[in-house]
Amino acid sequence: MNYPNGIKKSVTNHHTNYANRGMMLEQDLNSTNIYYREIDKAYIYKKPTPIKIVNVDYQSRKLATIKEAYFLEPSTTDYNGIYKGKYIDFEAKETKSKTSFALENIHPHQIKHLQNIKNQQGIAFLIVRFTNLSLTFLLTANDFFDFLEKNNRKSIPLNYFQQKGYLLKEKLNPRIDYLEIVDKFMEEKNDKKRNKKEKDK
Amino acid sequence: MNYPNGIKKSVTNHHTNYANRGMMLEQDLNSTNIYYREIDKAYIYKKPTPIKIVNVDYQSRKLATIKEAYFLEPSTTDYNGIYKGKYIDFEAKETKSKTSFALENIHPHQIKHLQNIKNQQGIAFLIVRFTNLSLTFLLTANDFFDFLEKNNRKSIPLNYFQQKGYLLKEKLNPRIDYLEIVDKFMEEKNDKKRNKKEKDK
């Protein structure tokens, strides 16, 4: 679209948006986690990016400059912490696809890590945002591994998120109230346990 | 001490030992955590060092080189994870002192973080090694904060660790079996709760 004095305004904005998009979910989660800490609800942090430091210039004790370093593949998920005494662990990813979430977005050792946390009775899940649809879902580790077991696909289709996932609506503050959903599925889990006990009686 | 052909051997060794010492506890804990993961006992990791990346050279997508970065102060403790479904969180420090552990070794926001985790019913503690005494102690967050409340000192004396802390003996594998101690004080906590309930009846 051409604007009066020749500026392709929409294209410029488009580019800017794209550049920021990869970080938007992370920013939303960081501000959400700060909000949770401020109201003393939960202590959940994003782990620093793992890097291999090769060369450091120690000009002074306080001002060391890293001169050469490389990014390492993370061995765990990005986010973990504590909520209501429980261990919380999740990975957050964005996709530009409008139809599915490619599994190559998650490293194999991150998948293994989620499995380990699930087995240890931790609360594990994925948060996936379809940026071009403005839809953000929480998918529990149970439903994620259920999909992996029953399918041999390289991606999870959008409709699986719509069926099994929980839609995370964006709000002002907290931006993405994912602990509201965690409460929900913890309750559902307890209900199931209770029903099972009732049956077993 | 001078050796036959003029080599000051003891001094050389001394220096080498000192250089490694700052890392020994970290190495011991890392190998311990790997052991715990291998036997599926607990999933506890050291968080990567937080850094602020200023300049990255993207030669290729796979081989990005960080050219300028700075160390940031950590906002949390170094280690966290899950054990028996519970959230575990601790900080590990070495001291060369033979008499006390200086509190300046722990950042104020790390102390605040331990307090938050304790309040949220997480399992929080310190592991402190007196390198020159070859003594490593686990001090629970409860006893740590008890000390801070009752004292106005800038360091915790060794005898407080000897009285209130748990001695961690070094073994072959796992190097420092701190979860054995966690089991112990979790039991003691449960016993106290049980006794309280009995009394209240």
Coordinates of C-alpha atoms in Angstrom, one line a residue:
Chain A
M1 CA 0.0 0.0 0.0
N2 CA 1.4 3.4 -1.0
Y3 CA 0.9 6.4 1.2
P4 CA 0.6 10.0 0.0
N5 CA 4.3 10.9 0.1
G6 CA 5.6 7.6 -1.1
I7 CA 6.2 6.0 2.3
K8 CA 5.3 2.4 2.4
K9 CA 4.0 2.7 5.9
S10 CA 2.3 -0.6 6.3
V11 CA 5.4 -2.5 5.1
T12 CA 7.6 -0.6 7.6
N13 CA 5.3 -1.4 10.4
H14 CA 5.0 -5.0 9.3
H15 CA 8.8 -5.4 9.5
T16 CA 9.0 -3.8 12.9
N17 CA 6.2 -6.1 14.2
Y18 CA 8.0 -9.2 12.8
A19 CA 11.2 -8.2 14.5
N20 CA 9.5 -7.9 17.9
R21 CA 7.3 -10.8 17.5
G22 CA 9.8 -13.5 18.5
M23 CA 10.2 -11.8 21.8
M24 CA 6.6 -10.9 22.6
L25 CA 5.6 -14.1 24.3
E26 CA 8.8 -14.0 26.4
Q27 CA 8.1 -10.4 27.4
D28 CA 4.5 -11.2 28.3
L29 CA 5.6 -14.1 30.5
N30 CA 8.3 -12.1 32.1
S31 CA 5.9 -9.3 33.1
T32 CA 3.4 -12.0 34.2
N33 CA 6.0 -13.6 36.4
I34 CA 7.0 -10.3 37.9
Y35 CA 3.4 -9.6 38.7
Y36 CA 3.1 -13.1 40.4
R37 CA 6.2 -12.3 42.5
E38 CA 4.9 -8.8 43.5
I39 CA 1.7 -10.3 44.8
D40 CA 3.6 -13.2 46.4
K41 CA 1.6 -15.7 44.4
A42 CA 4.4 -17.7 42.8
Y43 CA 8.2 -17.5 42.2
I44 CA 8.8 -18.5 38.6
Y45 CA 11.8 -17.3 36.6
K46 CA 13.1 -17.6 33.1
K47 CA 16.5 -19.3 33.2
P48 CA 19.4 -17.4 31.7
T49 CA 20.5 -18.4 28.2
P50 CA 23.2 -21.0 28.5
I51 CA 26.5 -19.9 26.9
K52 CA 30.0 -21.2 26.8
I53 CA 32.4 -18.5 27.7
V54 CA 35.8 -18.7 25.9
N55 CA 37.5 -15.4 26.5
V56 CA 37.1 -12.8 29.2
D57 CA 38.9 -9.5 29.6
Y58 CA 39.4 -8.7 33.3
Q59 CA 40.1 -5.0 33.2
S60 CA 38.9 -4.8 36.8
R61 CA 37.3 -7.1 39.2
K62 CA 33.9 -5.4 38.7
L63 CA 34.0 -4.8 35.0
A64 CA 34.9 -8.0 33.3
T65 CA 34.0 -8.1 29.6
I66 CA 33.2 -11.3 27.9
K67 CA 35.0 -11.1 24.5
E68 CA 34.2 -14.5 23.1
A69 CA 31.3 -16.8 23.9
Y70 CA 28.9 -19.2 22.1
F71 CA 25.3 -20.1 22.6
L72 CA 24.7 -23.6 24.0
E73 CA 21.6 -25.8 23.5
P74 CA 19.5 -25.7 26.7
S75 CA 19.3 -29.0 28.5
T76 CA 16.1 -28.0 30.4
T77 CA 13.1 -25.9 29.7
D78 CA 13.3 -22.1 30.0
Y79 CA 10.9 -21.5 32.9
N80 CA 10.7 -23.1 36.3
G81 CA 9.8 -22.2 39.9
I82 CA 7.4 -22.8 42.8
Y83 CA 3.6 -22.3 43.1
K84 CA 1.6 -23.4 46.2
G85 CA 4.6 -25.4 47.2
K86 CA 4.6 -27.3 43.9
Y87 CA 7.3 -27.5 41.3
I88 CA 6.3 -25.7 38.1
D89 CA 8.2 -26.3 34.8
F90 CA 7.4 -25.2 31.3
E91 CA 8.6 -24.2 27.8
A92 CA 7.2 -21.3 25.9
K93 CA 7.3 -21.1 22.1
E94 CA 5.9 -19.0 19.3
T95 CA 5.1 -20.1 15.8
K96 CA 4.2 -18.1 12.7
S97 CA 2.3 -21.1 11.3
K98 CA -1.5 -20.8 11.2
T99 CA -2.1 -24.5 11.1
S100 CA 0.3 -26.4 13.3
F101 CA 3.2 -26.2 15.8
A102 CA 6.4 -27.9 14.4
L103 CA 8.0 -30.2 17.0
E104 CA 11.5 -29.3 15.9
N105 CA 10.9 -26.1 17.9
I106 CA 11.5 -28.1 21.0
H107 CA 14.9 -29.8 21.5
P108 CA 14.8 -33.6 22.2
H109 CA 16.5 -33.1 25.7
Q110 CA 13.8 -30.5 26.5
I111 CA 11.1 -33.1 25.7
K112 CA 13.0 -35.7 27.9
H113 CA 13.2 -33.0 30.6
L114 CA 9.4 -32.4 30.5
Q115 CA 8.9 -36.2 30.7
N116 CA 11.2 -36.4 33.8
I117 CA 9.3 -33.6 35.5
K118 CA 6.0 -35.2 34.8
N119 CA 7.2 -38.5 36.1
Q120 CA 8.4 -36.8 39.3
Q121 CA 4.8 -35.3 39.9
G122 CA 5.9 -31.8 38.9
I123 CA 3.5 -29.5 37.1
A124 CA 4.8 -29.5 33.5
F125 CA 3.4 -27.9 30.4
L126 CA 3.9 -26.0 27.2
I127 CA 2.8 -22.5 26.3
V128 CA 2.5 -22.1 22.5
R129 CA 1.5 -18.9 20.8
F130 CA 0.3 -18.9 17.2
T131 CA 1.4 -15.3 16.5
N132 CA -0.5 -14.8 13.2
L133 CA -3.7 -16.0 14.8
S134 CA -3.1 -14.1 18.1
L135 CA -3.9 -17.4 20.0
T136 CA -1.9 -18.6 23.0
F137 CA -2.5 -22.1 24.4
L138 CA -1.4 -24.0 27.5
L139 CA -0.9 -27.7 26.7
T140 CA -0.3 -30.0 29.7
A141 CA 2.7 -32.4 29.6
N142 CA 0.1 -35.2 29.8
D143 CA -1.7 -34.1 26.7
F144 CA 1.6 -33.4 24.9
F145 CA 3.0 -36.9 25.6
D146 CA -0.4 -38.4 24.8
F147 CA -0.1 -36.8 21.3
L148 CA 3.5 -38.0 20.8
E149 CA 2.6 -41.5 21.7
K150 CA -0.4 -41.7 19.5
N151 CA 1.0 -39.9 16.5
N152 CA 4.0 -40.1 14.3
R153 CA 3.8 -36.5 13.0
K154 CA 6.4 -33.8 13.0
S155 CA 4.0 -31.1 14.2
I156 CA 1.0 -30.7 16.4
P157 CA -2.0 -29.4 14.5
L158 CA -3.8 -26.3 15.7
N159 CA -7.0 -28.3 16.3
Y160 CA -5.3 -30.5 18.9
F161 CA -4.5 -27.3 20.9
Q162 CA -8.1 -26.2 20.4
Q163 CA -9.4 -29.6 21.6
K164 CA -7.0 -30.4 24.5
G165 CA -5.2 -27.2 25.3
Y166 CA -6.4 -24.3 27.4
L167 CA -6.8 -20.9 25.7
L168 CA -4.8 -18.2 27.5
K169 CA -6.5 -14.8 27.0
E170 CA -4.3 -11.8 27.0
K171 CA -5.1 -9.3 29.8
L172 CA -3.6 -6.1 31.0
N173 CA -2.0 -7.4 34.2
P174 CA -1.0 -10.1 34.5
R175 CA -0.6 -10.3 30.7
I176 CA -1.1 -14.1 30.5
D177 CA -2.6 -15.5 33.7
Y178 CA -1.4 -19.1 33.2
L179 CA -1.6 -20.0 36.9
E180 CA -5.4 -19.6 36.7
I181 CA -5.3 -22.5 34.2
V182 CA -2.8 -24.4 36.4
D183 CA -5.4 -24.1 39.2
K184 CA -8.0 -25.5 36.9
F185 CA -6.2 -28.6 35.8
M186 CA -4.9 -29.2 39.3
E187 CA -8.5 -29.3 40.5
E188 CA -9.5 -31.6 37.6
K189 CA -6.7 -33.9 38.6
N190 CA -7.8 -33.9 42.2
D191 CA -11.4 -34.5 41.1
K192 CA -10.3 -37.5 39.1
K193 CA -8.3 -38.9 42.1
R194 CA -11.4 -38.4 44.3
N195 CA -13.7 -40.1 41.8
K196 CA -11.2 -43.0 41.6
K197 CA -11.2 -43.3 45.3
E198 CA -15.0 -43.3 45.5
K199 CA -15.1 -46.0 42.9
D200 CA -12.5 -48.1 44.7
K201 CA -14.5 -48.0 47.9
Chain B
M1 CA 60.5 -25.1 50.9
N2 CA 63.3 -25.5 48.3
Y3 CA 63.6 -28.7 46.3
P4 CA 66.9 -30.1 45.0
N5 CA 67.0 -28.4 41.6
G6 CA 65.6 -25.1 42.9
I7 CA 61.9 -25.8 42.1
K8 CA 59.7 -24.4 44.8
K9 CA 57.4 -27.4 44.4
S10 CA 55.1 -26.8 47.4
V11 CA 54.4 -23.2 46.3
T12 CA 53.5 -24.3 42.8
N13 CA 51.1 -27.0 44.0
H14 CA 49.7 -24.5 46.4
H15 CA 48.9 -22.1 43.7
T16 CA 47.3 -24.8 41.5
N17 CA 45.1 -25.9 44.3
Y18 CA 43.9 -22.4 45.0
A19 CA 43.0 -21.8 41.4
N20 CA 40.9 -24.9 41.3
R21 CA 39.4 -24.5 44.7
G22 CA 36.8 -22.0 43.8
M23 CA 35.2 -24.5 41.4
M24 CA 35.5 -27.7 43.4
L25 CA 32.2 -27.5 45.3
E26 CA 30.4 -26.6 42.0
Q27 CA 32.0 -29.6 40.3
D28 CA 31.1 -31.9 43.2
L29 CA 27.5 -30.6 43.1
N30 CA 27.2 -30.9 39.3
S31 CA 28.5 -34.5 39.3
T32 CA 26.1 -35.3 42.3
N33 CA 23.2 -33.8 40.3
I34 CA 24.1 -35.9 37.2
Y35 CA 24.1 -39.0 39.4
Y36 CA 20.7 -38.1 40.8
R37 CA 19.3 -37.7 37.3
E38 CA 20.8 -41.0 36.1
I39 CA 19.1 -42.9 38.9
D40 CA 15.9 -40.9 38.4
K41 CA 16.0 -39.6 41.9
A42 CA 15.8 -35.9 41.4
Y43 CA 16.1 -33.3 38.6
I44 CA 18.2 -30.5 40.0
Y45 CA 20.3 -28.2 37.8
K46 CA 22.6 -25.3 38.2
K47 CA 21.2 -22.2 36.4
P48 CA 23.4 -20.7 33.7
T49 CA 25.3 -17.6 34.7
P50 CA 23.2 -14.5 33.8
I51 CA 24.9 -12.3 31.3
K52 CA 23.9 -9.2 29.3
I53 CA 24.7 -9.7 25.7
V54 CA 25.7 -6.5 23.9
N55 CA 27.2 -7.6 20.6
V56 CA 26.8 -10.8 18.6
D57 CA 28.5 -11.7 15.3
Y58 CA 26.1 -13.8 13.2
Q59 CA 28.5 -15.4 10.7
S60 CA 26.0 -18.1 10.2
R61 CA 22.7 -19.2 11.8
K62 CA 24.4 -22.0 13.6
L63 CA 27.6 -20.3 14.6
A64 CA 26.8 -17.0 16.2
T65 CA 29.7 -15.6 18.3
I66 CA 29.0 -13.3 21.2
K67 CA 31.6 -10.5 20.9
E68 CA 30.7 -8.4 23.9
A69 CA 28.8 -9.3 27.0
Y70 CA 28.8 -8.6 30.7
F71 CA 28.1 -10.6 33.8
L72 CA 24.9 -9.7 35.7
E73 CA 24.2 -10.2 39.4
P74 CA 22.0 -13.3 39.8
S75 CA 18.5 -12.6 41.0
T76 CA 17.9 -16.1 42.3
T77 CA 20.0 -18.8 43.8
D78 CA 22.2 -21.0 41.5
Y79 CA 20.5 -24.4 42.0
N80 CA 16.9 -25.5 41.7
G81 CA 14.8 -28.4 40.7
I82 CA 12.4 -31.2 41.8
Y83 CA 12.7 -34.0 44.4
K84 CA 9.8 -36.2 45.4
G85 CA 7.4 -33.7 43.8
K86 CA 8.8 -31.0 46.0
Y87 CA 10.5 -27.8 44.9
I88 CA 14.2 -27.6 45.9
D89 CA 16.2 -24.4 45.9
F90 CA 19.7 -23.7 47.2
E91 CA 22.8 -21.6 47.0
A92 CA 26.3 -23.1 47.3
K93 CA 29.4 -21.2 48.4
E94 CA 33.0 -21.8 49.3
T95 CA 35.0 -19.9 51.9
K96 CA 38.7 -19.9 52.6
S97 CA 38.1 -18.7 56.2
K98 CA 38.7 -21.2 59.0
T99 CA 36.4 -19.4 61.4
S100 CA 33.3 -18.0 59.7
F101 CA 31.3 -17.5 56.5
A102 CA 31.0 -13.9 55.4
L103 CA 27.4 -12.9 54.6
E104 CA 28.7 -10.7 51.8
N105 CA 29.1 -13.9 49.8
I106 CA 25.4 -14.0 49.3
H107 CA 23.7 -11.2 47.4
P108 CA 20.8 -9.4 49.2
H109 CA 18.3 -10.5 46.4
Q110 CA 19.5 -14.1 46.8
I111 CA 18.7 -13.9 50.5
K112 CA 15.2 -12.4 49.7
H113 CA 14.7 -15.2 47.1
L114 CA 15.5 -17.9 49.8
Q115 CA 13.0 -16.2 52.1
N116 CA 10.3 -16.3 49.4
I117 CA 10.9 -20.0 48.6
K118 CA 10.8 -20.8 52.4
N119 CA 7.5 -18.9 52.7
Q120 CA 6.1 -20.8 49.7
Q121 CA 6.8 -24.1 51.5
G122 CA 9.7 -25.0 49.2
I123 CA 12.8 -26.8 50.4
A124 CA 15.5 -24.1 50.7
F125 CA 19.0 -24.3 52.1
L126 CA 22.6 -23.2 51.8
I127 CA 25.6 -25.5 51.1
V128 CA 28.8 -23.9 52.5
R129 CA 32.2 -25.4 52.2
F130 CA 35.1 -24.3 54.4
T131 CA 37.8 -25.3 51.9
N132 CA 40.8 -25.0 54.3
L133 CA 39.0 -27.2 56.8
S134 CA 37.6 -29.7 54.2
L135 CA 34.2 -29.3 55.8
T136 CA 31.0 -28.9 53.9
F137 CA 27.7 -28.1 55.6
L138 CA 24.1 -27.9 54.7
L139 CA 22.2 -25.2 56.6
T140 CA 18.4 -25.1 56.2
A141 CA 16.8 -21.7 55.3
N142 CA 15.0 -21.9 58.6
D143 CA 18.2 -22.0 60.6
F144 CA 19.8 -19.4 58.3
F145 CA 17.0 -16.9 58.8
D146 CA 16.9 -17.7 62.5
F147 CA 20.6 -16.6 62.7
L148 CA 19.9 -13.4 60.7
E149 CA 17.0 -12.5 63.0
K150 CA 18.9 -13.1 66.2
N151 CA 22.3 -11.7 65.2
N152 CA 23.6 -8.5 63.8
R153 CA 26.9 -10.0 62.5
K154 CA 28.4 -9.8 59.1
S155 CA 29.4 -13.5 59.1
I156 CA 28.1 -16.8 60.4
P157 CA 30.7 -18.4 62.7
L158 CA 31.8 -22.0 62.0
N159 CA 30.4 -23.2 65.3
Y160 CA 26.9 -22.2 64.2
F161 CA 27.3 -24.5 61.2
Q162 CA 28.6 -27.2 63.6
Q163 CA 25.6 -26.8 65.9
K164 CA 22.7 -26.2 63.5
G165 CA 24.0 -27.4 60.1
Y166 CA 24.3 -30.9 58.7
L167 CA 27.8 -32.1 57.8
L168 CA 28.0 -33.4 54.2
K169 CA 30.6 -36.1 53.9
E170 CA 32.4 -36.4 50.6
K171 CA 31.9 -39.8 48.9
L172 CA 32.9 -41.3 45.7
N173 CA 29.5 -41.2 44.0
P174 CA 27.4 -39.2 44.6
R175 CA 30.2 -36.8 45.7
I176 CA 27.9 -34.9 48.2
D177 CA 24.7 -36.8 49.0
Y178 CA 22.8 -33.7 50.1
L179 CA 19.4 -35.4 49.4
E180 CA 20.1 -37.8 52.2
I181 CA 20.1 -34.8 54.5
V182 CA 17.0 -33.3 52.8
D183 CA 15.2 -36.6 53.6
K184 CA 16.4 -36.3 57.2
F185 CA 15.1 -32.8 57.8
M186 CA 11.9 -33.5 55.9
E187 CA 11.3 -36.3 58.3
E188 CA 12.1 -34.2 61.3
K189 CA 9.7 -31.6 60.1
N190 CA 7.0 -34.2 59.7
D191 CA 7.7 -35.5 63.2
K192 CA 7.3 -32.0 64.6
K193 CA 4.0 -31.6 62.8
R194 CA 2.8 -35.0 64.1
N195 CA 3.9 -34.2 67.7
K196 CA 2.0 -30.9 67.4
K197 CA -1.1 -32.7 66.2
E198 CA -0.9 -35.2 69.1
K199 CA -0.5 -32.4 71.6
D200 CA -3.4 -30.5 70.1
K201 CA -5.7 -33.5 70.5

